[in-house]
Tab-separated table of C-alpha atoms and ligand atoms in Angstrom:
chain	number	residue	atom	x	y	z
A	171	MET	CA	-2.112	19.572	17.061
A	172	LYS	CA	1.337	18.092	18.105
A	173	ASP	CA	1.532	15.761	21.354
A	174	ASN	CA	4.245	14.290	23.002
A	175	ILE	CA	3.437	10.666	21.738
A	176	LEU	CA	5.586	9.409	19.132
A	177	ARG	CA	3.414	8.157	16.438
A	178	LEU	CA	3.661	5.014	14.496
A	179	SER	CA	2.484	6.986	11.190
A	180	LYS	CA	0.428	10.115	11.059
A	181	SER	CA	-0.912	12.204	8.059
A	182	CYS	CA	1.196	15.417	7.669
A	183	LEU	CA	-0.992	18.302	6.545
A	184	GLY	CA	-0.569	22.429	6.103
A	185	ASP	CA	-2.536	25.518	5.212
A	186	GLU	CA	-1.912	24.087	1.596
A	187	GLU	CA	-4.752	21.247	2.131
A	188	LYS	CA	-6.484	23.026	4.323
A	189	ASN	CA	-6.745	25.922	2.177
A	190	ALA	CA	-7.230	23.713	-0.937
A	191	VAL	CA	-10.346	22.094	0.842
A	192	GLN	CA	-11.934	25.342	1.481
A	193	LYS	CA	-11.522	26.646	-2.016
A	194	VAL	CA	-13.722	23.177	-2.784
A	195	LEU	CA	-16.228	23.808	-0.186
A	196	ASP	CA	-16.595	27.288	-1.445
A	197	LYS	CA	-17.494	25.859	-4.808
A	198	GLU	CA	-20.624	23.730	-3.452
A	199	PHE	CA	-19.482	21.102	-5.673
A	200	LEU	CA	-18.124	18.019	-3.897
A	201	GLY	CA	-18.376	15.366	-6.617
A	202	MET	CA	-16.125	13.947	-8.837
A	203	GLY	CA	-15.413	16.854	-10.877
A	204	ALA	CA	-12.507	19.800	-11.751
A	205	GLU	CA	-10.472	18.816	-8.934
A	206	VAL	CA	-10.362	14.904	-9.474
A	207	LEU	CA	-9.755	15.316	-13.389
A	208	LYS	CA	-6.546	17.489	-12.143
A	209	PHE	CA	-4.975	14.959	-9.717
A	210	GLU	CA	-5.674	12.101	-11.947
A	211	LYS	CA	-3.603	14.375	-15.076
A	212	LEU	CA	-1.197	14.936	-12.295
A	213	LEU	CA	-0.835	11.444	-11.470
A	214	THR	CA	-0.352	10.477	-15.070
A	215	GLU	CA	2.282	12.950	-15.552
A	216	PHE	CA	4.160	11.257	-12.274
A	217	PHE	CA	3.667	7.567	-13.600
A	218	SER	CA	3.959	8.272	-17.249
A	219	ARG	CA	0.704	6.004	-17.822
A	220	PRO	CA	-3.012	6.243	-17.694
A	221	VAL	CA	-4.363	6.593	-13.919
A	222	VAL	CA	-7.978	5.803	-12.426
A	223	CYS	CA	-8.824	7.503	-9.311
A	224	VAL	CA	-11.189	5.835	-6.972
A	225	SER	CA	-12.397	6.031	-2.817
A	226	ASN	CA	-9.578	3.965	-1.087
A	227	GLY	CA	-6.538	1.349	-2.235
A	228	THR	CA	-9.305	-1.580	-1.443
A	229	ALA	CA	-11.322	-0.297	-3.772
A	230	ALA	CA	-8.744	0.193	-6.496
A	231	LEU	CA	-7.320	-3.655	-5.675
A	232	HIS	CA	-11.206	-4.465	-6.504
A	233	ILE	CA	-11.952	-3.020	-9.542
A	234	ALA	CA	-8.481	-3.792	-11.381
A	235	LEU	CA	-9.103	-7.468	-10.122
A	236	GLN	CA	-12.533	-7.278	-11.739
A	237	ALA	CA	-11.380	-5.442	-14.476
A	238	ALA	CA	-8.609	-8.392	-15.589
A	239	GLU	CA	-11.828	-10.960	-15.343
A	240	ILE	CA	-10.779	-12.550	-12.273
A	241	GLY	CA	-13.615	-14.077	-10.495
A	242	ASP	CA	-15.713	-16.574	-9.401
A	243	GLY	CA	-13.925	-19.930	-8.961
A	244	ASP	CA	-10.264	-18.183	-9.810
A	245	GLU	CA	-7.183	-18.369	-7.417
A	246	VAL	CA	-5.270	-15.293	-6.579
A	247	LEU	CA	-1.321	-15.782	-4.977
A	248	VAL	CA	-0.777	-13.052	-2.238
A	249	GLN	CA	1.273	-12.897	0.373
A	250	SER	CA	0.153	-14.156	4.117
A	251	LEU	CA	1.923	-10.865	5.356
A	252	THR	CA	-0.106	-8.077	4.249
A	253	TYR	CA	-3.059	-6.258	5.155
A	254	ILE	CA	-6.227	-7.416	5.186
A	255	ALA	CA	-7.522	-5.465	2.238
A	256	SER	CA	-5.488	-7.339	-0.249
A	257	PHE	CA	-7.273	-10.577	0.870
A	258	GLN	CA	-10.303	-8.949	0.956
A	259	ALA	CA	-10.438	-6.858	-2.038
A	260	ILE	CA	-9.688	-10.772	-3.892
A	261	SER	CA	-12.405	-12.181	-2.070
A	262	ALA	CA	-14.880	-9.501	-2.739
A	263	THR	CA	-14.969	-10.674	-6.929
A	264	GLY	CA	-15.490	-14.196	-5.957
A	265	ALA	CA	-12.261	-15.349	-6.224
A	266	THR	CA	-9.789	-17.192	-3.615
A	267	PRO	CA	-6.733	-15.796	-2.048
A	268	VAL	CA	-4.482	-18.330	-1.764
A	269	ALA	CA	-2.145	-17.380	1.140
A	270	CYS	CA	1.787	-17.612	0.263
A	271	ASP	CA	5.177	-17.518	2.373
A	272	VAL	CA	7.067	-14.340	1.901
A	273	ASP	CA	11.086	-13.833	1.327
A	274	GLU	CA	13.012	-13.411	5.060
A	275	GLY	CA	15.211	-10.109	3.952
A	276	THR	CA	12.079	-8.498	1.965
A	277	LEU	CA	8.912	-9.479	3.630
A	278	CYS	CA	7.809	-9.987	0.015
A	279	ILE	CA	6.093	-12.801	-1.771
A	280	ASN	CA	8.029	-16.387	-1.679
A	281	LEU	CA	7.929	-17.541	-5.393
A	282	SER	CA	8.783	-20.972	-4.531
A	283	ASP	CA	6.231	-21.506	-1.924
A	284	ALA	CA	3.779	-19.825	-4.245
A	285	GLU	CA	4.805	-22.109	-7.070
A	286	LYS	CA	3.752	-25.266	-5.235
A	287	ARG	CA	0.433	-23.413	-4.562
A	288	LEU	CA	-0.177	-23.250	-8.575
A	289	THR	CA	-3.440	-24.827	-9.696
A	290	ASN	CA	-5.788	-25.187	-12.662
A	291	LYS	CA	-7.517	-21.948	-11.068
A	292	THR	CA	-4.736	-20.033	-10.334
A	293	LYS	CA	-5.535	-16.604	-12.674
A	294	ALA	CA	-3.235	-13.712	-10.920
A	295	ILE	CA	-0.629	-12.901	-8.774
A	296	MET	CA	-0.502	-10.427	-6.476
A	297	PRO	CA	2.861	-9.234	-5.225
A	298	VAL	CA	2.430	-6.678	-2.037
A	299	HIS	CA	5.507	-4.021	-1.854
A	300	PHE	CA	5.977	-4.737	1.941
A	301	ALA	CA	7.314	-1.535	3.488
A	302	GLY	CA	7.482	0.426	-0.169
A	303	GLY	CA	10.502	-2.504	-1.200
A	304	VAL	CA	9.150	-4.748	-4.032
A	305	GLY	CA	10.851	-7.926	-3.618
A	306	ALA	CA	12.030	-10.047	-6.504
A	307	LEU	CA	9.320	-7.835	-8.992
A	308	ASP	CA	11.264	-9.354	-11.872
A	309	GLU	CA	11.027	-12.713	-11.242
A	310	VAL	CA	7.579	-12.211	-10.483
A	311	TYR	CA	7.057	-11.021	-13.723
A	312	GLU	CA	8.710	-14.045	-15.128
A	313	PHE	CA	6.840	-16.209	-13.039
A	314	ALA	CA	3.362	-14.290	-14.609
A	315	GLN	CA	4.616	-15.082	-18.059
A	316	LYS	CA	5.754	-18.767	-17.565
A	317	TYR	CA	2.193	-19.269	-15.504
A	318	ASN	CA	-0.053	-17.235	-17.583
A	319	LEU	CA	-1.205	-15.098	-14.945
A	320	ARG	CA	-2.429	-11.320	-14.683
A	321	VAL	CA	0.145	-9.347	-12.144
A	322	ILE	CA	-1.923	-7.038	-9.732
A	323	GLU	CA	0.701	-5.215	-7.889
A	324	ASP	CA	-1.030	-4.051	-4.316
A	325	ALA	CA	1.448	-0.943	-4.226
A	326	ALA	CA	-0.211	0.936	-1.527
A	327	HIS	CA	3.066	1.064	0.402
A	328	ALA	CA	5.239	1.932	-2.547
A	329	PHE	CA	4.334	5.483	-3.587
A	330	GLY	CA	6.995	6.913	-5.161
A	331	THR	CA	9.330	4.045	-4.978
A	332	LEU	CA	11.695	3.050	-8.159
A	333	HIS	CA	12.850	-0.248	-9.179
A	334	LYS	CA	16.128	-0.299	-11.442
A	335	GLU	CA	15.320	3.688	-11.938
A	336	ARG	CA	11.796	3.165	-12.834
A	337	ARG	CA	8.705	3.997	-10.785
A	338	VAL	CA	6.619	1.469	-9.426
A	339	GLY	CA	3.464	1.792	-11.318
A	340	SER	CA	5.227	3.317	-14.916
A	341	PHE	CA	6.024	-0.113	-15.902
A	342	GLY	CA	4.376	-3.831	-15.661
A	343	ASP	CA	0.748	-5.024	-15.267
A	344	ILE	CA	-1.314	-2.917	-13.267
A	345	ALA	CA	-0.487	-1.549	-10.240
A	346	CYS	CA	-2.537	-0.247	-7.411
A	347	PHE	CA	-1.894	2.566	-5.016
A	348	SER	CA	-3.655	4.057	-1.548
A	349	PHE	CA	-3.818	7.564	-0.410
A	350	ASP	CA	-5.513	6.540	3.182
A	351	GLY	CA	-4.531	8.966	5.837
A	352	ILE	CA	-1.120	7.023	6.638
A	353	LYS	CA	0.303	6.492	3.179
A	354	ASN	CA	3.103	8.387	1.457
A	355	ILE	CA	0.866	10.760	-0.100
A	356	THR	CA	-2.876	10.997	1.420
A	357	SER	CA	-6.024	12.295	0.090
A	358	GLY	CA	-7.809	11.763	3.286
A	359	GLU	CA	-8.906	8.306	1.656
A	360	GLY	CA	-8.371	7.328	-2.070
A	361	GLY	CA	-6.598	5.010	-3.929
A	362	CYS	CA	-5.555	4.890	-7.643
A	363	ILE	CA	-5.175	2.373	-10.751
A	364	VAL	CA	-2.271	2.333	-12.993
A	365	THR	CA	-2.133	0.473	-16.239
A	366	ASN	CA	-1.348	0.740	-19.866
A	367	ASP	CA	-4.558	-1.943	-20.354
A	368	GLU	CA	-7.385	-0.179	-22.327
A	369	LYS	CA	-9.465	-2.557	-21.472
A	370	VAL	CA	-8.772	-2.802	-17.351
A	371	LEU	CA	-8.929	1.212	-17.896
A	372	LYS	CA	-12.366	1.355	-19.609
A	373	ILE	CA	-13.897	-1.163	-16.633
A	374	ALA	CA	-12.428	0.505	-14.146
A	375	ARG	CA	-13.515	3.944	-15.026
A	376	ASP	CA	-17.374	2.642	-15.279
A	377	ALA	CA	-16.935	0.547	-12.308
A	378	ARG	CA	-16.197	3.389	-9.767
A	379	LEU	CA	-19.474	5.095	-11.270
A	380	LEU	CA	-21.852	1.955	-10.406
A	381	GLY	CA	-21.151	0.752	-13.992
A	382	VAL	CA	-22.209	3.546	-15.674
A	383	GLN	CA	-20.842	3.579	-18.595
A	384	ASN	CA	-18.956	7.039	-20.037
A	385	ASP	CA	-20.101	8.755	-16.410
A	386	THR	CA	-16.311	9.608	-15.682
A	387	GLU	CA	-16.509	11.690	-19.153
A	388	LYS	CA	-19.989	13.286	-18.496
A	389	ARG	CA	-18.338	14.546	-15.098
A	390	PHE	CA	-15.515	15.758	-15.601
A	391	SER	CA	-17.019	17.910	-18.526
A	392	GLY	CA	-19.123	19.329	-15.927
A	393	GLY	CA	-22.385	16.780	-16.466
A	394	ARG	CA	-23.745	13.542	-15.638
A	395	SER	CA	-25.298	10.862	-17.518
A	396	TRP	CA	-29.364	10.479	-17.013
A	397	GLU	CA	-29.892	8.033	-19.869
A	398	PHE	CA	-27.253	5.597	-20.202
A	399	ASP	CA	-26.758	1.472	-20.458
A	400	VAL	CA	-24.666	-0.855	-17.712
A	401	ILE	CA	-23.068	-3.821	-18.623
A	402	ASN	CA	-20.911	-4.551	-15.618
A	403	GLN	CA	-21.902	-4.492	-12.334
A	404	GLY	CA	-19.856	-1.284	-10.978
A	405	TRP	CA	-19.313	0.336	-7.411
A	406	ARG	CA	-20.132	3.195	-5.532
A	407	TYR	CA	-15.792	3.938	-5.393
A	408	HIS	CA	-15.179	7.432	-7.536
A	409	MET	CA	-12.946	9.830	-5.699
A	410	SER	CA	-14.677	13.430	-4.902
A	411	ASP	CA	-12.941	16.983	-5.443
A	412	ILE	CA	-12.843	17.373	-1.385
A	413	MET	CA	-10.262	14.436	-1.695
A	414	ALA	CA	-8.638	15.266	-4.999
A	415	ALA	CA	-7.789	18.738	-4.011
A	416	ILE	CA	-5.904	17.106	-0.612
A	417	GLY	CA	-4.554	14.496	-3.215
A	418	ILE	CA	-3.001	17.509	-5.475
A	419	GLU	CA	-1.237	19.714	-2.689
A	420	GLN	CA	-0.015	15.963	-1.172
A	421	LEU	CA	1.551	15.275	-4.633
A	422	ASN	CA	3.125	18.852	-4.503
A	423	ARG	CA	4.915	17.915	-1.343
A	424	PHE	CA	5.827	14.515	-2.351
A	425	PRO	CA	9.441	15.407	-2.676
A	426	GLU	CA	9.760	16.777	0.753
A	427	PHE	CA	7.999	13.597	2.189
A	428	LEU	CA	10.203	11.296	0.148
A	429	LYS	CA	13.115	12.822	1.322
A	430	LYS	CA	12.408	12.989	5.404
A	431	ARG	CA	11.089	9.263	4.900
A	432	GLN	CA	14.513	8.025	3.335
A	433	ASN	CA	16.606	9.938	5.476
A	434	LEU	CA	15.073	8.500	8.695
A	435	ALA	CA	15.120	4.627	7.155
A	436	LYS	CA	18.833	5.072	6.226
A	437	LEU	CA	19.473	6.847	10.045
A	438	TYR	CA	17.738	3.705	11.758
A	439	ASP	CA	19.385	1.165	9.098
A	440	ASN	CA	22.679	2.700	11.031
A	441	PHE	CA	21.971	2.678	14.032
A	442	PHE	CA	20.449	-1.196	14.314
A	443	ILE	CA	23.343	-2.052	12.211
A	444	ASP	CA	25.011	-5.031	14.559
A	445	THR	CA	22.480	-4.722	17.429
A	446	GLY	CA	21.064	-8.497	16.626
A	447	ILE	CA	17.852	-6.660	15.292
A	448	GLU	CA	17.172	-7.479	11.467
A	449	THR	CA	16.089	-4.646	9.324
A	450	LEU	CA	14.767	-5.162	5.816
A	451	LYS	CA	17.469	-5.103	3.137
A	452	GLN	CA	16.495	-1.932	1.043
A	453	ASP	CA	18.372	0.872	-0.889
A	454	TYR	CA	16.486	4.062	0.455
A	455	ASP	CA	17.982	6.294	-2.384
A	456	SER	CA	15.077	3.915	-4.495
A	457	VAL	CA	12.483	2.925	-1.935
A	458	VAL	CA	10.490	5.267	-0.187
A	459	PRO	CA	9.399	3.337	2.905
A	460	HIS	CA	6.069	3.530	4.150
A	461	ILE	CA	6.750	1.823	7.523
A	462	TYR	CA	9.867	0.522	9.263
A	463	THR	CA	9.736	-3.036	9.972
A	464	LEU	CA	12.373	-4.655	12.925
A	465	GLN	CA	12.894	-8.250	13.242
A	466	LEU	CA	13.382	-9.089	17.399
A	467	PRO	CA	15.576	-11.615	18.308
A	468	VAL	CA	13.237	-15.015	18.661
A	469	ASP	CA	14.006	-14.971	22.567
A	470	ILE	CA	13.008	-11.360	22.796
A	471	ASP	CA	9.278	-11.114	23.627
A	472	ARG	CA	8.056	-8.716	21.156
A	473	ASP	CA	4.458	-7.754	22.870
A	474	TYR	CA	6.335	-6.855	26.326
A	475	ILE	CA	8.689	-4.781	24.233
A	476	ARG	CA	5.819	-3.076	22.645
A	477	LEU	CA	4.306	-2.430	26.009
A	478	LYS	CA	7.246	-0.469	27.514
A	479	LEU	CA	7.731	1.528	24.445
A	480	ASP	CA	3.999	2.584	24.615
A	481	GLN	CA	4.843	3.681	28.162
A	482	LEU	CA	7.936	5.708	27.020
A	483	GLY	CA	5.693	7.616	24.673
A	484	ILE	CA	6.484	5.530	21.529
A	485	GLN	CA	3.852	3.969	19.593
A	486	THR	CA	4.450	0.612	17.556
A	487	GLY	CA	2.767	-1.679	15.380
A	488	VAL	CA	2.495	-5.204	14.245
A	489	HIS	CA	2.456	-5.557	9.959
A	490	TYR	CA	1.085	-7.900	10.271
A	491	TYR	CA	-1.196	-10.691	12.073
A	492	PRO	CA	-0.775	-13.205	9.320
A	493	ASN	CA	-4.222	-13.331	6.810
A	494	HIS	CA	-3.750	-17.544	6.782
A	495	TYR	CA	-4.266	-17.501	10.519
A	496	LEU	CA	-7.742	-15.953	10.066
A	497	SER	CA	-11.112	-17.752	10.131
A	498	LEU	CA	-12.274	-16.704	6.589
A	499	TYR	CA	-8.865	-17.515	4.831
A	500	LYS	CA	-7.801	-20.728	6.504
A	501	ASP	CA	-6.712	-23.455	4.547
A	502	LYS	CA	-5.848	-26.916	4.841
A	503	SER	CA	-2.576	-26.581	4.040
A	504	ASN	CA	-2.013	-23.958	6.922
A	505	GLN	CA	1.327	-23.576	6.976
A	506	ARG	CA	3.838	-20.868	5.622
A	507	LYS	CA	7.016	-21.432	7.028
A	508	ILE	CA	8.622	-18.414	7.022
A	509	VAL	CA	5.727	-15.974	8.327
A	510	ASP	CA	4.793	-18.562	10.970
A	511	ARG	CA	8.099	-18.209	12.277
A	512	LEU	CA	8.580	-14.639	11.741
A	513	TYR	CA	5.345	-12.943	12.717
A	514	LYS	CA	6.276	-12.950	16.372
A	515	THR	CA	9.516	-11.108	15.955
A	516	ILE	CA	8.019	-8.163	13.854
A	517	LEU	CA	7.957	-5.149	15.450
A	518	SER	CA	7.466	-1.483	13.223
A	519	ILE	CA	8.425	1.553	14.958
A	520	PRO	CA	7.708	5.358	13.896
A	521	MET	CA	7.909	6.398	10.414
A	522	HIS	CA	6.161	9.304	9.089
A	523	PRO	CA	8.153	12.921	7.773
A	524	GLU	CA	7.859	14.429	11.201
A	525	ILE	CA	10.186	12.317	13.562
A	526	THR	CA	13.347	14.126	13.978
A	527	ASP	CA	17.218	12.814	14.176
A	528	ARG	CA	16.744	13.137	17.720
A	529	ASP	CA	13.468	11.594	17.892
A	530	ALA	CA	14.917	8.615	16.302
A	531	GLN	CA	18.013	8.565	18.034
A	532	PHE	CA	15.811	8.135	21.195
A	533	ILE	CA	13.614	5.292	19.848
A	534	PHE	CA	16.662	3.441	18.927
A	535	LYS	CA	18.294	4.117	22.645
A	536	CYS	CA	14.863	2.984	24.208
A	537	ILE	CA	14.887	-0.445	21.948
A	538	ARG	CA	18.577	-0.829	22.974
A	539	GLU	CA	18.139	-0.540	26.698
A	540	LEU	CA	15.111	-3.017	26.394
A	541	ILE	CA	17.135	-5.629	24.529
A	542	VAL	CA	20.530	-6.291	25.922
B	750	PLP	C1	-3.464	0.148	2.567
B	750	PLP	C2	-3.573	-0.604	2.248
B	750	PLP	C3	-4.200	-1.194	1.554
B	750	PLP	C4	-5.536	-0.500	1.249
B	750	PLP	O1	-5.666	0.410	0.814
B	750	PLP	P1	-6.938	1.394	1.528
B	750	PLP	O2	-7.140	2.915	0.606
B	750	PLP	O3	-6.791	1.715	2.852
B	750	PLP	O4	-8.386	1.010	1.391
B	750	PLP	C5	-4.142	-2.461	0.509
B	750	PLP	N1	-2.912	-2.919	0.710
B	750	PLP	C6	-1.912	-2.320	1.639
B	750	PLP	C7	-0.700	-3.359	1.965
B	750	PLP	C8	-2.099	-1.659	2.572
B	750	PLP	O5	-1.455	-1.119	3.232
């Protein structure tokens, strides 16, 4: 269905996905079976690493943390400027998310701020690949090595992004992706964990099926466990065949989505040069942008601009309201200088494969006219 509103983000679904879902419905088996097995295999080829598919990106982060033995009393360093999912996944394990500042040019985690927040309870760091860019990821791994931390990458925005010619997820400790409706590819809802760590893989595979040992293997061969043991807390976090069927088609179409997202970001970058409006410093031959975030001049009323753009049929967003402002996650040192300064200036504009060059031109022109 087309509408006249330029949406901030959207799912792009065609006959391929609809037919694939129809086939699953016709089989009258909707659980975790052949389609999930196939999607995992295709993703394993994509990442050159084992993959565990789950019900959403938050679930992926939650059981990745659990499998890395993060829990009660532990602390995890994470940037404040992220979707609430990163924080909730950490607190779901019983650990405490420690909100860190970001780097100005990338909006990824600021390591000098993170370093100040280290304690003897710090067990892990969760870098969030904001808008698809990875920030100082090599330095994150050096930092983690120095302080003996696990790294759980929140790569929900970064499906397909290359870092030094290597795909995010194909290297490092643990990476988690989201396939929710608006991410770079979707399976309706969905997510996955990518890692080489056998122990993490084993725990994650069981944990997605209520901790039932080896149930994944049974389900993938068309059966299910009737008598079994459970040694760890698990969750109802598996992916269904309906979701995987959508995901398989989306993965197939990903080269087309990638190109459109990268071209749109390059076009926007060109428009906004020398306008006083800052854009993220990314190389869009490597980064696959999930969102496109501007930093407006400080004297501009961002919310007024949003209202005006909305009236012109242009949807915008704010990524994100800082997590350290939330009642649940407030702490004594309630200050993150860069986030505190920037969050009132950030504005995300439409970014998805169906935004045409003309749409982009129109969006730019409207913003220009509002900010003179
Ligand atoms: C989307 C997202 C998630 C969570 O993924 P869901 O599939 O929505 O649960 C986690 N972190 C970030 C940064 C996200 O954008």
